[in-house]
Amino acid sequence: MKDSFGRKIDYLRVSVTDRCNLRCIYCMPETGISHIAHSAILRLEEIQQLVQLIHRALNLRKIRITGGEPLVRRGIVSLVRGISPLAETVMTTNGILFPEFASDLSAAGLSRVNISIDSLKDEVIKKVTRRDVTLRMVEKAIEAAKESNLGPVKVNCVVLKGVNSEEPADMIKWAESMGTTIRFIEHMPMTGSECSYVPEKDVLYGITKELGPVKRIATEGTANMYSTLSGTRFGIIAPVGGGMCANCTRLRLTAEGELLPCLAGGESLDLRERLRSGSKDSEIITAVHALVAKKPHHGACGGVSMWRIGG
Ligand code: SAM
Ligand code: SF4
């Protein structure tokens, strides 16, 4: 279905939990989060039922499982098994638990995985994640993904001023050596955290200083894709700088069952309440259509809690 701006809305991001084994400084407050009551979180059967209904409403092309950290949710493999027949099913993970899940996820129908890492330096990784995480742990996740046929792996890196903003050129070289493509994400101001946003043009400036001129080659989803002189591809996702909304084909289902058409706010749909109060399938499908028809186009994103909404 197309929204009022002509965008075909066929990509659903599903946050399966608000919980996480890390505490990234740009995502979660240092003190942790006050977890949502157990009863407020959708059960796995409810997630599957809602994804099926949204698929009936929109004929989804792609479903991304995210969180919080999706691999801390018990039963994640069976959820993937349940929804992967509907549409291409992919996952975003911090990679820490991934090696133990990779082959089961692949057998359950997962197609690909994106893995997040923000630095090549262990001391910076520990500072950003506030946990004892090393580069090698994330490299093992990338290797496990490749061995389980869950590639090509994309790596996500949030660029933070004064933390890792000098690293993009080195990270491009590292990502290529790992057989992956890296995408740098502009930090979105998060509820409860200070923004240390580095705009796309500054990320590009740092890269060209070290690797020479880069060429804009494509748009892939919401990423602006570039190529270095030696032909290495990398991407920049610029939700704050803007330009991303025109290509946004997403809806987000939160772990509490709220369907959001846009990160920057606007109307949402309480699907948990509808499901639990016994709404008919046809009523839920009609409500999804009405929400999509009103999907906003703000020009930029901001003021979000990614662990809640699902990045
Ligand atoms: N825990 C998983 C992970 O870290 O990959 C999945 C959930 S996380 C919310 C999804 C993506 O959102 C990650 O790549 C993360 O770096 C990114 N992210 C989180 N908070 C962000 C923020 N404030 N601005 C931009 N990206 C953010
Ligand atoms: Fe957890 Fe991912 Fe947020 Fe980091 S970015 S705190 S790994 S949900």
PDB file of N, CA, C and O in Angstrom, residues 191-249:
ATOM      1  N   THR A 191      15.870  10.294  24.019  1.00  0.00           N
ATOM      2  CA  THR A 191      15.280  10.713  25.273  1.00  0.00           C
ATOM      3  C   THR A 191      16.261  10.348  26.394  1.00  0.00           C
ATOM      4  O   THR A 191      16.678   9.202  26.502  1.00  0.00           O
ATOM      5  N   GLY A 192      16.676  11.325  27.201  1.00  0.00           N
ATOM      6  CA  GLY A 192      17.529  11.014  28.355  1.00  0.00           C
ATOM      7  C   GLY A 192      19.013  10.931  28.053  1.00  0.00           C
ATOM      8  O   GLY A 192      19.779  10.484  28.879  1.00  0.00           O
ATOM      9  N   SER A 193      19.468  11.331  26.861  1.00  0.00           N
ATOM     10  CA  SER A 193      20.917  11.286  26.612  1.00  0.00           C
ATOM     11  C   SER A 193      21.352  12.545  25.859  1.00  0.00           C
ATOM     12  O   SER A 193      20.569  13.160  25.163  1.00  0.00           O
ATOM     13  N   GLU A 194      22.619  12.905  26.045  1.00  0.00           N
ATOM     14  CA  GLU A 194      23.138  14.074  25.335  1.00  0.00           C
ATOM     15  C   GLU A 194      23.433  13.693  23.894  1.00  0.00           C
ATOM     16  O   GLU A 194      23.966  12.636  23.622  1.00  0.00           O
ATOM     17  N   CYS A 195      23.116  14.580  22.972  1.00  0.00           N
ATOM     18  CA  CYS A 195      23.375  14.308  21.563  1.00  0.00           C
ATOM     19  C   CYS A 195      24.811  14.703  21.233  1.00  0.00           C
ATOM     20  O   CYS A 195      25.266  15.773  21.619  1.00  0.00           O
ATOM     21  N   SER A 196      25.529  13.832  20.541  1.00  0.00           N
ATOM     22  CA  SER A 196      26.868  14.196  20.086  1.00  0.00           C
ATOM     23  C   SER A 196      26.929  13.917  18.592  1.00  0.00           C
ATOM     24  O   SER A 196      27.715  13.124  18.120  1.00  0.00           O
ATOM     25  N   TYR A 197      26.065  14.535  17.887  1.00  0.00           N
ATOM     26  CA  TYR A 197      25.771  14.300  16.497  1.00  0.00           C
ATOM     27  C   TYR A 197      26.900  14.763  15.571  1.00  0.00           C
ATOM     28  O   TYR A 197      27.419  15.863  15.713  1.00  0.00           O
ATOM     29  N   VAL A 198      27.336  13.899  14.648  1.00  0.00           N
ATOM     30  CA  VAL A 198      28.316  14.291  13.635  1.00  0.00           C
ATOM     31  C   VAL A 198      27.603  14.222  12.281  1.00  0.00           C
ATOM     32  O   VAL A 198      27.191  13.143  11.859  1.00  0.00           O
ATOM     33  N   PRO A 199      27.424  15.355  11.607  1.00  0.00           N
ATOM     34  CA  PRO A 199      26.665  15.331  10.363  1.00  0.00           C
ATOM     35  C   PRO A 199      27.397  14.588   9.241  1.00  0.00           C
ATOM     36  O   PRO A 199      28.630  14.463   9.258  1.00  0.00           O
ATOM     37  N   GLU A 200      26.619  14.137   8.275  1.00  0.00           N
ATOM     38  CA  GLU A 200      27.151  13.359   7.155  1.00  0.00           C
ATOM     39  C   GLU A 200      28.363  14.033   6.518  1.00  0.00           C
ATOM     40  O   GLU A 200      29.369  13.394   6.233  1.00  0.00           O
ATOM     41  N   LYS A 201      28.291  15.344   6.309  1.00  0.00           N
ATOM     42  CA  LYS A 201      29.386  16.031   5.597  1.00  0.00           C
ATOM     43  C   LYS A 201      30.695  15.947   6.393  1.00  0.00           C
ATOM     44  O   LYS A 201      31.772  15.844   5.822  1.00  0.00           O
ATOM     45  N   ASP A 202      30.608  15.961   7.722  1.00  0.00           N
ATOM     46  CA  ASP A 202      31.833  15.869   8.535  1.00  0.00           C
ATOM     47  C   ASP A 202      32.398  14.444   8.522  1.00  0.00           C
ATOM     48  O   ASP A 202      33.612  14.252   8.540  1.00  0.00           O
ATOM     49  N   VAL A 203      31.501  13.454   8.495  1.00  0.00           N
ATOM     50  CA  VAL A 203      31.974  12.058   8.402  1.00  0.00           C
ATOM     51  C   VAL A 203      32.705  11.894   7.069  1.00  0.00           C
ATOM     52  O   VAL A 203      33.810  11.343   7.001  1.00  0.00           O
ATOM     53  N   LEU A 204      32.107  12.432   6.002  1.00  0.00           N
ATOM     54  CA  LEU A 204      32.724  12.315   4.674  1.00  0.00           C
ATOM     55  C   LEU A 204      34.060  13.042   4.623  1.00  0.00           C
ATOM     56  O   LEU A 204      35.030  12.548   4.041  1.00  0.00           O
ATOM     57  N   TYR A 205      34.138  14.204   5.275  1.00  0.00           N
ATOM     58  CA  TYR A 205      35.375  14.978   5.259  1.00  0.00           C
ATOM     59  C   TYR A 205      36.512  14.156   5.889  1.00  0.00           C
ATOM     60  O   TYR A 205      37.615  14.052   5.335  1.00  0.00           O
ATOM     61  N   GLY A 206      36.223  13.540   7.044  1.00  0.00           N
ATOM     62  CA  GLY A 206      37.232  12.721   7.727  1.00  0.00           C
ATOM     63  C   GLY A 206      37.678  11.548   6.862  1.00  0.00           C
ATOM     64  O   GLY A 206      38.861  11.195   6.828  1.00  0.00           O
ATOM     65  N   ILE A 207      36.751  10.963   6.160  1.00  0.00           N
ATOM     66  CA  ILE A 207      37.083   9.805   5.313  1.00  0.00           C
ATOM     67  C   ILE A 207      37.951  10.234   4.134  1.00  0.00           C
ATOM     68  O   ILE A 207      38.970   9.606   3.831  1.00  0.00           O
ATOM     69  N   THR A 208      37.561  11.329   3.482  1.00  0.00           N
ATOM     70  CA  THR A 208      38.318  11.752   2.289  1.00  0.00           C
ATOM     71  C   THR A 208      39.732  12.222   2.661  1.00  0.00           C
ATOM     72  O   THR A 208      40.672  12.059   1.891  1.00  0.00           O
ATOM     73  N   LYS A 209      39.879  12.784   3.880  1.00  0.00           N
ATOM     74  CA  LYS A 209      41.217  13.206   4.323  1.00  0.00           C
ATOM     75  C   LYS A 209      42.179  12.010   4.327  1.00  0.00           C
ATOM     76  O   LYS A 209      43.348  12.120   4.017  1.00  0.00           O
ATOM     77  N   GLU A 210      41.646  10.842   4.689  1.00  0.00           N
ATOM     78  CA  GLU A 210      42.529   9.660   4.800  1.00  0.00           C
ATOM     79  C   GLU A 210      42.510   8.757   3.587  1.00  0.00           C
ATOM     80  O   GLU A 210      43.505   8.150   3.236  1.00  0.00           O
ATOM     81  N   LEU A 211      41.358   8.662   2.922  1.00  0.00           N
ATOM     82  CA  LEU A 211      41.248   7.677   1.830  1.00  0.00           C
ATOM     83  C   LEU A 211      41.133   8.316   0.453  1.00  0.00           C
ATOM     84  O   LEU A 211      40.969   7.616  -0.538  1.00  0.00           O
ATOM     85  N   GLY A 212      41.165   9.636   0.395  1.00  0.00           N
ATOM     86  CA  GLY A 212      41.025  10.317  -0.897  1.00  0.00           C
ATOM     87  C   GLY A 212      39.547  10.509  -1.239  1.00  0.00           C
ATOM     88  O   GLY A 212      38.663  10.143  -0.458  1.00  0.00           O
ATOM     89  N   PRO A 213      39.296  11.090  -2.429  1.00  0.00           N
ATOM     90  CA  PRO A 213      37.921  11.431  -2.785  1.00  0.00           C
ATOM     91  C   PRO A 213      37.010  10.207  -2.805  1.00  0.00           C
ATOM     92  O   PRO A 213      37.449   9.101  -3.137  1.00  0.00           O
ATOM     93  N   VAL A 214      35.759  10.423  -2.435  1.00  0.00           N
ATOM     94  CA  VAL A 214      34.775   9.342  -2.503  1.00  0.00           C
ATOM     95  C   VAL A 214      33.662   9.768  -3.457  1.00  0.00           C
ATOM     96  O   VAL A 214      33.440  10.954  -3.666  1.00  0.00           O
ATOM     97  N   LYS A 215      32.996   8.770  -4.021  1.00  0.00           N
ATOM     98  CA  LYS A 215      31.954   9.047  -5.011  1.00  0.00           C
ATOM     99  C   LYS A 215      30.608   8.546  -4.479  1.00  0.00           C
ATOM    100  O   LYS A 215      30.535   7.440  -3.938  1.00  0.00           O
ATOM    101  N   ARG A 216      29.580   9.368  -4.609  1.00  0.00           N
ATOM    102  CA  ARG A 216      28.225   8.919  -4.239  1.00  0.00           C
ATOM    103  C   ARG A 216      27.750   7.978  -5.337  1.00  0.00           C
ATOM    104  O   ARG A 216      27.724   8.350  -6.510  1.00  0.00           O
ATOM    105  N   ILE A 217      27.407   6.729  -5.002  1.00  0.00           N
ATOM    106  CA  ILE A 217      27.093   5.771  -6.059  1.00  0.00           C
ATOM    107  C   ILE A 217      25.643   5.314  -6.078  1.00  0.00           C
ATOM    108  O   ILE A 217      25.154   4.864  -7.105  1.00  0.00           O
ATOM    109  N   ALA A 218      24.949   5.388  -4.945  1.00  0.00           N
ATOM    110  CA  ALA A 218      23.585   4.841  -4.942  1.00  0.00           C
ATOM    111  C   ALA A 218      22.864   5.245  -3.672  1.00  0.00           C
ATOM    112  O   ALA A 218      23.467   5.783  -2.733  1.00  0.00           O
ATOM    113  N   THR A 219      21.571   4.962  -3.657  1.00  0.00           N
ATOM    114  CA  THR A 219      20.786   5.042  -2.430  1.00  0.00           C
ATOM    115  C   THR A 219      20.280   3.635  -2.173  1.00  0.00           C
ATOM    116  O   THR A 219      19.685   3.031  -3.066  1.00  0.00           O
ATOM    117  N   GLU A 220      20.561   3.096  -1.000  1.00  0.00           N
ATOM    118  CA  GLU A 220      20.057   1.747  -0.665  1.00  0.00           C
ATOM    119  C   GLU A 220      19.179   1.878   0.547  1.00  0.00           C
ATOM    120  O   GLU A 220      19.665   2.091   1.652  1.00  0.00           O
ATOM    121  N   GLY A 221      17.876   1.773   0.359  1.00  0.00           N
ATOM    122  CA  GLY A 221      16.952   2.011   1.463  1.00  0.00           C
ATOM    123  C   GLY A 221      17.140   3.436   1.937  1.00  0.00           C
ATOM    124  O   GLY A 221      17.029   4.380   1.154  1.00  0.00           O
ATOM    125  N   THR A 222      17.493   3.594   3.230  1.00  0.00           N
ATOM    126  CA  THR A 222      17.696   4.943   3.751  1.00  0.00           C
ATOM    127  C   THR A 222      19.179   5.325   3.786  1.00  0.00           C
ATOM    128  O   THR A 222      19.533   6.373   4.321  1.00  0.00           O
ATOM    129  N   ALA A 223      20.050   4.486   3.214  1.00  0.00           N
ATOM    130  CA  ALA A 223      21.494   4.778   3.255  1.00  0.00           C
ATOM    131  C   ALA A 223      21.966   5.432   1.960  1.00  0.00           C
ATOM    132  O   ALA A 223      21.620   4.988   0.862  1.00  0.00           O
ATOM    133  N   ASN A 224      22.762   6.487   2.115  1.00  0.00           N
ATOM    134  CA  ASN A 224      23.463   7.057   0.970  1.00  0.00           C
ATOM    135  C   ASN A 224      24.748   6.264   0.799  1.00  0.00           C
ATOM    136  O   ASN A 224      25.582   6.238   1.700  1.00  0.00           O
ATOM    137  N   MET A 225      24.898   5.604  -0.355  1.00  0.00           N
ATOM    138  CA  MET A 225      26.058   4.734  -0.556  1.00  0.00           C
ATOM    139  C   MET A 225      27.163   5.483  -1.301  1.00  0.00           C
ATOM    140  O   MET A 225      26.903   6.229  -2.246  1.00  0.00           O
ATOM    141  N   TYR A 226      28.403   5.247  -0.869  1.00  0.00           N
ATOM    142  CA  TYR A 226      29.581   5.883  -1.464  1.00  0.00           C
ATOM    143  C   TYR A 226      30.596   4.803  -1.814  1.00  0.00           C
ATOM    144  O   TYR A 226      30.549   3.687  -1.298  1.00  0.00           O
ATOM    145  N   SER A 227      31.556   5.200  -2.689  1.00  0.00           N
ATOM    146  CA  SER A 227      32.658   4.299  -3.011  1.00  0.00           C
ATOM    147  C   SER A 227      33.962   5.075  -2.860  1.00  0.00           C
ATOM    148  O   SER A 227      34.053   6.249  -3.234  1.00  0.00           O
ATOM    149  N   THR A 228      34.989   4.425  -2.292  1.00  0.00           N
ATOM    150  CA  THR A 228      36.304   5.054  -2.199  1.00  0.00           C
ATOM    151  C   THR A 228      37.010   4.894  -3.548  1.00  0.00           C
ATOM    152  O   THR A 228      36.548   4.147  -4.420  1.00  0.00           O
ATOM    153  N   LEU A 229      38.170   5.539  -3.677  1.00  0.00           N
ATOM    154  CA  LEU A 229      38.941   5.440  -4.923  1.00  0.00           C
ATOM    155  C   LEU A 229      39.269   3.994  -5.260  1.00  0.00           C
ATOM    156  O   LEU A 229      39.277   3.590  -6.417  1.00  0.00           O
ATOM    157  N   SER A 230      39.506   3.186  -4.207  1.00  0.00           N
ATOM    158  CA  SER A 230      39.863   1.776  -4.461  1.00  0.00           C
ATOM    159  C   SER A 230      38.635   0.892  -4.646  1.00  0.00           C
ATOM    160  O   SER A 230      38.761  -0.328  -4.765  1.00  0.00           O
ATOM    161  N   GLY A 231      37.448   1.512  -4.634  1.00  0.00           N
ATOM    162  CA  GLY A 231      36.238   0.739  -4.940  1.00  0.00           C
ATOM    163  C   GLY A 231      35.536   0.145  -3.725  1.00  0.00           C
ATOM    164  O   GLY A 231      34.595  -0.631  -3.877  1.00  0.00           O
ATOM    165  N   THR A 232      35.984   0.497  -2.514  1.00  0.00           N
ATOM    166  CA  THR A 232      35.294  -0.020  -1.319  1.00  0.00           C
ATOM    167  C   THR A 232      34.015   0.779  -1.085  1.00  0.00           C
ATOM    168  O   THR A 232      34.033   2.015  -1.072  1.00  0.00           O
ATOM    169  N   ARG A 233      32.925   0.051  -0.866  1.00  0.00           N
ATOM    170  CA  ARG A 233      31.639   0.716  -0.645  1.00  0.00           C
ATOM    171  C   ARG A 233      31.403   0.938   0.855  1.00  0.00           C
ATOM    172  O   ARG A 233      31.752   0.108   1.672  1.00  0.00           O
ATOM    173  N   PHE A 234      30.761   2.054   1.167  1.00  0.00           N
ATOM    174  CA  PHE A 234      30.283   2.279   2.532  1.00  0.00           C
ATOM    175  C   PHE A 234      29.032   3.156   2.455  1.00  0.00           C
ATOM    176  O   PHE A 234      28.745   3.740   1.405  1.00  0.00           O
ATOM    177  N   GLY A 235      28.306   3.211   3.555  1.00  0.00           N
ATOM    178  CA  GLY A 235      27.061   3.983   3.540  1.00  0.00           C
ATOM    179  C   GLY A 235      26.998   4.988   4.674  1.00  0.00           C
ATOM    180  O   GLY A 235      27.695   4.844   5.680  1.00  0.00           O
ATOM    181  N   ILE A 236      26.158   5.993   4.490  1.00  0.00           N
ATOM    182  CA  ILE A 236      25.856   6.917   5.588  1.00  0.00           C
ATOM    183  C   ILE A 236      24.338   7.024   5.695  1.00  0.00           C
ATOM    184  O   ILE A 236      23.648   7.249   4.686  1.00  0.00           O
ATOM    185  N   ILE A 237      23.841   6.807   6.906  1.00  0.00           N
ATOM    186  CA  ILE A 237      22.409   6.944   7.166  1.00  0.00           C
ATOM    187  C   ILE A 237      22.240   8.221   7.964  1.00  0.00           C
ATOM    188  O   ILE A 237      22.820   8.373   9.040  1.00  0.00           O
ATOM    189  N   ALA A 238      21.487   9.160   7.387  1.00  0.00           N
ATOM    190  CA  ALA A 238      21.443  10.510   7.951  1.00  0.00           C
ATOM    191  C   ALA A 238      20.027  10.899   8.372  1.00  0.00           C
ATOM    192  O   ALA A 238      19.404  11.749   7.752  1.00  0.00           O
ATOM    193  N   PRO A 239      19.547  10.289   9.457  1.00  0.00           N
ATOM    194  CA  PRO A 239      18.175  10.602   9.874  1.00  0.00           C
ATOM    195  C   PRO A 239      18.022  12.034  10.355  1.00  0.00           C
ATOM    196  O   PRO A 239      16.949  12.625  10.215  1.00  0.00           O
ATOM    197  N   VAL A 240      19.092  12.591  10.935  1.00  0.00           N
ATOM    198  CA  VAL A 240      18.979  13.933  11.497  1.00  0.00           C
ATOM    199  C   VAL A 240      19.168  14.984  10.411  1.00  0.00           C
ATOM    200  O   VAL A 240      18.397  15.924  10.278  1.00  0.00           O
ATOM    201  N   GLY A 241      20.228  14.782   9.601  1.00  0.00           N
ATOM    202  CA  GLY A 241      20.528  15.726   8.525  1.00  0.00           C
ATOM    203  C   GLY A 241      19.403  15.792   7.508  1.00  0.00           C
ATOM    204  O   GLY A 241      19.254  16.766   6.779  1.00  0.00           O
ATOM    205  N   GLY A 242      18.607  14.744   7.458  1.00  0.00           N
ATOM    206  CA  GLY A 242      17.445  14.764   6.575  1.00  0.00           C
ATOM    207  C   GLY A 242      17.690  14.010   5.284  1.00  0.00           C
ATOM    208  O   GLY A 242      18.740  13.419   5.070  1.00  0.00           O
ATOM    209  N   GLY A 243      16.704  14.001   4.435  1.00  0.00           N
ATOM    210  CA  GLY A 243      16.831  13.332   3.153  1.00  0.00           C
ATOM    211  C   GLY A 243      16.433  11.866   3.232  1.00  0.00           C
ATOM    212  O   GLY A 243      16.274  11.190   2.221  1.00  0.00           O
ATOM    213  N   MET A 244      16.268  11.333   4.462  1.00  0.00           N
ATOM    214  CA  MET A 244      15.979   9.918   4.620  1.00  0.00           C
ATOM    215  C   MET A 244      14.476   9.643   4.475  1.00  0.00           C
ATOM    216  O   MET A 244      14.066   8.577   4.038  1.00  0.00           O
ATOM    217  N   CYS A 245      13.679  10.637   4.834  1.00  0.00           N
ATOM    218  CA  CYS A 245      12.222  10.407   4.917  1.00  0.00           C
ATOM    219  C   CYS A 245      11.613  10.066   3.556  1.00  0.00           C
ATOM    220  O   CYS A 245      10.650   9.295   3.478  1.00  0.00           O
ATOM    221  N   ALA A 246      12.165  10.629   2.495  1.00  0.00           N
ATOM    222  CA  ALA A 246      11.591  10.388   1.167  1.00  0.00           C
ATOM    223  C   ALA A 246      11.622   8.909   0.807  1.00  0.00           C
ATOM    224  O   ALA A 246      10.763   8.420   0.074  1.00  0.00           O
ATOM    225  N   ASN A 247      12.638   8.182   1.330  1.00  0.00           N
ATOM    226  CA  ASN A 247      12.777   6.753   1.008  1.00  0.00           C
ATOM    227  C   ASN A 247      12.335   5.850   2.153  1.00  0.00           C
ATOM    228  O   ASN A 247      12.650   4.665   2.160  1.00  0.00           O
ATOM    229  N   CYS A 248      11.620   6.398   3.128  1.00  0.00           N
ATOM    230  CA  CYS A 248      11.242   5.593   4.291  1.00  0.00           C
ATOM    231  C   CYS A 248       9.979   4.787   3.984  1.00  0.00           C
ATOM    232  O   CYS A 248       8.909   5.348   3.772  1.00  0.00           O
ATOM    233  N   THR A 249      10.141   3.456   3.969  1.00  0.00           N
ATOM    234  CA  THR A 249       9.011   2.572   3.657  1.00  0.00           C
ATOM    235  C   THR A 249       8.621   1.756   4.896  1.00  0.00           C
ATOM    236  O   THR A 249       7.991   0.718   4.787  1.00  0.00           O
TER     237      THR A 249
END
